[in-house]
Coordinates of C-alpha atoms in Angstrom, one line a residue:
X1 CA -11.8 31.3 131.6
X2 CA -10.6 30.3 128.2
X3 CA -7.2 30.3 127.3
X4 CA -5.9 33.1 124.6
X5 CA -2.9 30.9 123.3
X6 CA -3.3 29.8 119.3
X7 CA -2.7 26.6 118.8
X8 CA 0.5 26.1 116.9
X9 CA 1.7 23.0 115.0
X10 CA 5.3 22.1 114.6
X11 CA 6.1 19.8 111.5
X12 CA 8.3 17.3 112.0
X13 CA 11.7 17.9 112.0
X14 CA 13.9 16.8 108.7
X15 CA 16.8 15.7 108.8
X16 CA 19.2 16.2 106.5
X17 CA 21.4 13.5 105.1
X18 CA 25.0 14.3 104.6
X19 CA 24.8 12.7 101.3
X20 CA 21.5 14.5 99.8
X21 CA 22.0 16.4 96.6
X22 CA 22.8 20.0 96.6
X23 CA 19.6 20.8 94.7
X24 CA 17.4 19.8 98.1
X25 CA 19.6 22.2 100.3
X26 CA 19.0 25.2 97.7
X27 CA 15.1 24.3 97.7
X28 CA 15.1 24.1 101.4
X29 CA 17.2 27.6 101.5
X30 CA 14.9 29.2 98.5
X31 CA 11.6 28.3 100.7
X32 CA 13.3 30.1 104.0
X33 CA 14.0 32.9 102.2
X34 CA 10.3 33.8 100.7
X35 CA 8.5 32.8 104.0
X36 CA 6.9 35.9 105.7
X37 CA 9.0 37.5 108.4
X38 CA 8.2 36.0 112.0
X39 CA 7.9 33.0 110.7
X40 CA 10.5 30.1 110.1
X41 CA 10.2 27.9 107.0
X42 CA 9.1 25.1 109.6
X43 CA 5.9 27.2 110.1
X44 CA 4.6 27.0 106.4
X45 CA 2.9 24.0 105.0
X46 CA 3.1 23.3 101.6
X47 CA 1.3 20.8 99.3
X48 CA 1.6 19.9 95.6
X49 CA 0.2 17.6 93.0
X50 CA 1.3 16.6 89.7
X51 CA -1.5 16.8 87.1
X52 CA -1.1 14.2 84.0
X53 CA -1.3 15.8 80.9
X54 CA -4.1 14.4 78.5
X55 CA -3.1 12.2 76.3
X56 CA -4.4 11.6 72.7
X57 CA -7.3 9.7 72.5
X58 CA -6.4 5.9 71.1
X59 CA -7.9 5.2 68.0
X60 CA -9.9 1.9 67.9
X61 CA -8.4 -0.9 66.6
X62 CA -10.2 -2.9 64.1
X63 CA -9.4 -6.4 64.1
X64 CA -10.1 -8.5 60.9
X65 CA -12.2 -11.3 62.4
X66 CA -10.3 -14.5 62.1
X67 CA -11.7 -17.1 59.7
X68 CA -13.1 -14.3 57.5
X69 CA -13.4 -15.0 53.7
X70 CA -12.9 -12.5 51.1
X71 CA -15.2 -12.9 47.9
X72 CA -13.8 -12.3 44.5
X73 CA -16.4 -11.3 42.2
X74 CA -15.9 -13.0 38.6
X75 CA -14.8 -10.7 35.8
X76 CA -17.6 -9.6 33.3
X77 CA -18.1 -11.8 30.2
X78 CA -18.1 -8.9 27.8
X79 CA -14.6 -7.9 29.0
X80 CA -13.6 -11.6 29.2
X81 CA -14.6 -12.2 25.5
X82 CA -12.8 -8.8 24.2
X83 CA -9.6 -10.0 25.7
X84 CA -10.0 -13.1 23.9
X85 CA -10.6 -11.4 20.8
X86 CA -7.8 -9.3 21.0
X87 CA -5.6 -12.1 21.7
X88 CA -6.7 -14.2 19.0
X89 CA -6.3 -11.5 16.4
X90 CA -2.9 -10.6 17.5
X91 CA -1.9 -14.4 17.2
X92 CA -3.3 -14.4 13.7
X93 CA -1.8 -11.1 12.7
X94 CA 1.8 -12.6 14.1
X95 CA 1.2 -15.8 12.2
X96 CA 0.4 -13.5 8.9
X97 CA 3.4 -11.5 9.2
X98 CA 5.9 -14.1 9.7
X99 CA 4.2 -16.1 6.5
X100 CA 4.4 -13.0 4.7
X101 CA 8.2 -12.3 5.5
X102 CA 9.4 -16.0 4.8
X103 CA 7.4 -15.6 1.5
X104 CA 9.0 -12.5 0.4
X105 CA 12.6 -13.3 1.4
X106 CA 12.6 -17.2 1.1
X107 CA 15.4 -18.5 -1.3
X108 CA 12.8 -21.3 -2.2
X109 CA 10.8 -19.0 -4.2
X110 CA 13.7 -17.8 -6.0
X111 CA 13.0 -17.4 -9.9
X112 CA 14.8 -20.2 -12.1
X113 CA 12.7 -20.5 -14.9
X114 CA 11.1 -17.8 -17.2
X115 CA 8.4 -18.9 -19.5
X116 CA 7.7 -16.7 -22.5
X117 CA 4.3 -16.9 -24.8
X118 CA 2.9 -14.5 -27.3
X119 CA 6.2 -13.9 -29.3
X120 CA 6.1 -13.7 -33.1
X121 CA 8.6 -11.0 -34.1
X122 CA 10.7 -11.5 -31.1
X123 CA 12.2 -14.6 -30.5
X124 CA 11.5 -16.1 -26.8
X125 CA 15.2 -16.5 -26.1
X126 CA 15.5 -12.6 -26.5
X127 CA 13.0 -12.1 -23.8
X128 CA 14.5 -14.8 -21.6
X129 CA 18.0 -13.2 -22.3
X130 CA 16.5 -9.6 -21.3
X131 CA 15.1 -11.2 -18.3
X132 CA 18.2 -12.5 -16.9
X133 CA 19.0 -10.2 -14.0
X134 CA 15.7 -11.4 -12.3
X135 CA 17.2 -15.0 -12.1
X136 CA 17.6 -15.7 -8.2
X137 CA 15.5 -13.3 -7.0
X138 CA 12.4 -14.4 -5.0
X139 CA 9.0 -14.3 -7.0
X140 CA 6.9 -12.2 -4.4
X141 CA 9.7 -9.2 -5.1
X142 CA 9.2 -9.4 -8.9
X143 CA 6.8 -6.9 -10.0
X144 CA 5.5 -6.0 -13.5
X145 CA 7.4 -3.1 -13.7
X146 CA 10.8 -5.0 -13.2
X147 CA 9.8 -6.9 -16.3
X148 CA 8.6 -3.9 -18.0
X149 CA 11.6 -2.3 -17.8
X150 CA 14.0 -4.9 -18.6
X151 CA 12.2 -5.5 -21.9
X152 CA 12.2 -1.7 -23.1
X153 CA 14.8 -2.2 -25.5
X154 CA 12.5 -4.8 -27.3
X155 CA 10.5 -2.5 -29.6
X156 CA 8.5 -5.2 -30.6
X157 CA 7.2 -5.6 -27.2
X158 CA 4.0 -3.2 -26.7
X159 CA 2.8 -4.6 -23.2
X160 CA 3.2 -7.7 -20.9
X161 CA 1.5 -9.8 -18.4
X162 CA 3.3 -11.4 -15.7
X163 CA 2.2 -14.5 -13.6
X164 CA 4.4 -16.0 -10.7
X165 CA 3.7 -19.5 -10.6
X166 CA 5.4 -21.2 -7.3
X167 CA 7.8 -22.3 -6.6
X168 CA 10.4 -21.0 -9.0
X169 CA 8.7 -20.1 -12.5
X170 CA 7.8 -16.6 -13.9
X171 CA 5.3 -16.6 -16.8
X172 CA 5.5 -13.9 -19.1
X173 CA 2.8 -13.3 -21.9
X174 CA 4.3 -10.9 -24.4
X175 CA 1.8 -8.7 -26.2
X176 CA 4.0 -7.4 -29.4
X177 CA 3.0 -4.5 -31.8
X178 CA 1.0 -5.2 -35.0
X179 CA 2.9 -4.3 -38.0
X180 CA -0.2 -2.8 -40.4
X181 CA 1.7 -1.5 -43.4
X182 CA 5.2 -1.6 -45.3
X183 CA 7.5 1.5 -45.9
X184 CA 10.1 1.3 -48.6
X185 CA 13.3 2.3 -47.7
X186 CA 15.7 1.9 -50.3
X187 CA 15.6 -2.0 -51.3
X188 CA 14.0 -3.0 -48.3
X189 CA 10.7 -2.9 -46.7
X190 CA 10.0 -1.7 -43.3
X191 CA 7.1 -3.3 -41.3
X192 CA 5.6 -0.6 -39.0
X193 CA 3.0 -0.6 -36.6
X194 CA 0.3 2.2 -36.3
X195 CA 2.5 4.5 -34.3
X196 CA 5.2 4.1 -37.1
X197 CA 7.6 1.7 -34.9
X198 CA 9.5 -0.3 -37.0
X199 CA 9.2 -3.8 -36.0
X200 CA 11.1 -5.9 -38.6
X201 CA 12.6 -5.4 -42.3
X202 CA 11.7 -7.7 -45.3
X203 CA 13.1 -8.0 -49.0
X204 CA 9.9 -9.2 -50.3
X205 CA 6.9 -7.2 -49.7
X206 CA 4.8 -10.3 -50.8
X207 CA 5.9 -12.2 -47.9
X208 CA 4.1 -9.6 -45.3
X209 CA 0.4 -9.4 -46.8
X210 CA 0.5 -5.4 -46.1
X211 CA -0.3 -2.7 -47.7
X212 CA 2.8 -0.3 -48.9
X213 CA 2.5 3.6 -47.2
X214 CA 3.6 5.3 -50.4
X215 CA 6.8 7.3 -49.5
X216 CA 6.5 6.6 -45.5
X217 CA 6.6 8.9 -42.9
X218 CA 9.6 10.8 -44.3
X219 CA 7.6 11.7 -47.7
X220 CA 4.4 12.2 -46.8
X221 CA 4.7 13.9 -43.2
X222 CA 4.2 12.6 -39.7
X223 CA 0.3 13.6 -39.9
X224 CA -0.4 12.0 -43.1
X225 CA 1.4 9.1 -42.0
X226 CA -0.3 8.6 -38.7
X227 CA -3.8 9.0 -40.4
X228 CA -3.1 6.5 -42.7
X229 CA -1.4 4.1 -40.2
X230 CA -4.9 4.4 -37.9
X231 CA -6.9 3.5 -40.9
X232 CA -4.7 0.6 -41.4
X233 CA -4.8 -0.4 -38.1
X234 CA -8.6 -0.7 -37.7
X235 CA -8.7 -3.1 -40.6
X236 CA -8.8 -6.8 -40.2
X237 CA -6.1 -9.2 -41.2
X238 CA -8.2 -10.4 -44.1
X239 CA -8.7 -7.0 -45.6
X240 CA -4.9 -5.9 -45.0
X241 CA -3.9 -9.0 -47.1
X242 CA -5.8 -7.8 -50.3
X243 CA -4.4 -4.3 -49.8
X244 CA -1.7 -3.4 -52.1
X245 CA -0.7 0.2 -51.0
X246 CA -2.2 3.0 -48.9
X247 CA -2.0 7.0 -49.7
X248 CA -3.3 10.6 -48.2
X249 CA -3.7 13.9 -49.9
X250 CA -4.8 15.1 -46.3
X251 CA -5.8 14.0 -43.1
X252 CA -9.5 14.0 -44.3
X253 CA -8.9 12.1 -47.8
X254 CA -7.0 8.6 -46.9
X255 CA -7.5 6.1 -49.9
X256 CA -6.7 2.5 -50.2
X257 CA -5.9 0.3 -53.1
X258 CA -6.8 -3.1 -53.6
X259 CA -4.7 -5.9 -55.2
X260 CA -7.4 -6.2 -58.1
X261 CA -7.0 -2.4 -58.6
X262 CA -10.1 -1.2 -57.1
X263 CA -10.0 2.1 -54.9
X264 CA -11.1 2.5 -51.2
X265 CA -12.1 6.0 -50.6
X266 CA -11.7 6.4 -46.5
X267 CA -12.1 9.8 -46.0
X268 CA -10.4 10.7 -42.3
X269 CA -9.6 8.4 -39.3
X270 CA -12.9 8.8 -37.6
X271 CA -15.5 5.9 -37.3
X272 CA -13.1 3.6 -38.2
X273 CA -14.3 0.8 -36.6
X274 CA -17.9 1.2 -38.3
X275 CA -16.1 1.9 -41.6
X276 CA -14.2 -1.2 -41.4
X277 CA -17.4 -3.3 -40.8
X278 CA -19.2 -1.3 -43.7
X279 CA -15.9 -2.1 -45.9
X280 CA -16.0 -5.7 -44.7
X281 CA -19.9 -6.5 -45.9
X282 CA -19.5 -4.6 -49.5
X283 CA -16.5 -6.8 -50.1
X284 CA -18.5 -9.8 -49.5
X285 CA -21.4 -8.7 -51.6
X286 CA -22.1 -10.5 -54.7
X287 CA -20.6 -8.6 -57.7
X288 CA -22.2 -8.1 -61.0
X289 CA -19.7 -9.0 -63.6
X290 CA -21.5 -6.8 -66.3
X291 CA -21.0 -3.8 -63.8
X292 CA -18.0 -4.3 -61.8
X293 CA -17.0 -2.3 -58.7
X294 CA -14.3 0.3 -58.8
X295 CA -14.7 2.2 -56.2
X296 CA -16.1 1.4 -52.6
X297 CA -16.7 4.8 -50.6
X298 CA -16.9 4.3 -46.7
X299 CA -16.3 8.0 -46.2
X300 CA -19.7 8.0 -44.8
X301 CA -19.9 4.6 -43.4
X302 CA -24.0 5.0 -43.0
X303 CA -24.6 5.8 -46.7
X304 CA -21.7 4.1 -48.2
X305 CA -21.5 4.2 -52.0
X306 CA -20.1 1.9 -54.9
X307 CA -19.7 2.7 -58.3

């Protein structure tokens, strides 16, 4: 007859080492306290297994093959050409800037000699003396305005032309005012231009070979004086030398007198260039001794009249 006894399993007794840590003894006591009644801690079989935590997947390491060759593609030709052009342009600009700076400030180009031409009523020495403050200044720094400003006190100078002649010469061409008439002032005669500017004085009117304006600006007024002077300024030098005097009753009635006693009716100052040409032609025309010309009327230059 089969036995009714249940098989039992007796786990091996664990020996507690005297030097075991207190944590192990505490764990054994905890198991005994939680075991079911009627059973001892030695009747319970426990088993545990530690499950490792999943680790992050390792990235595949790509290794550069040993002996691999990296290809370097050449720079486009257009870009290389632009770089060369920009480099060349920058070099040229730098050189030009350096040369300009050297030319402008170099003492090698300092002014030492002043050459003056075109003077008649003013002496060249007067012009050179007026321009003395420019001496020693580099030629590139001297402008026409500098020269014109220094010559402003010389009323005979109407305009100038300046030319720098390296390394150290400044050539000044003077354009003087042209005298067109004489104005009597006391015992002297003033040489005046078309603007009435006094250029010089003389005691002998015959030495100037210019007509005398009766009374001058102070006697006939500024308007009549300007009209008369404008007419005289339009005449060539050979005709001016044949005139004895000029007068004006009004700005539209300017008259001239020749040294031979003949009268020139000029009229106003309009078309003065044409009138001057017509008058020159009339004076060159042959004269009939039996009917000498006393009046040349060029007030209407396209229809001149002699009588």
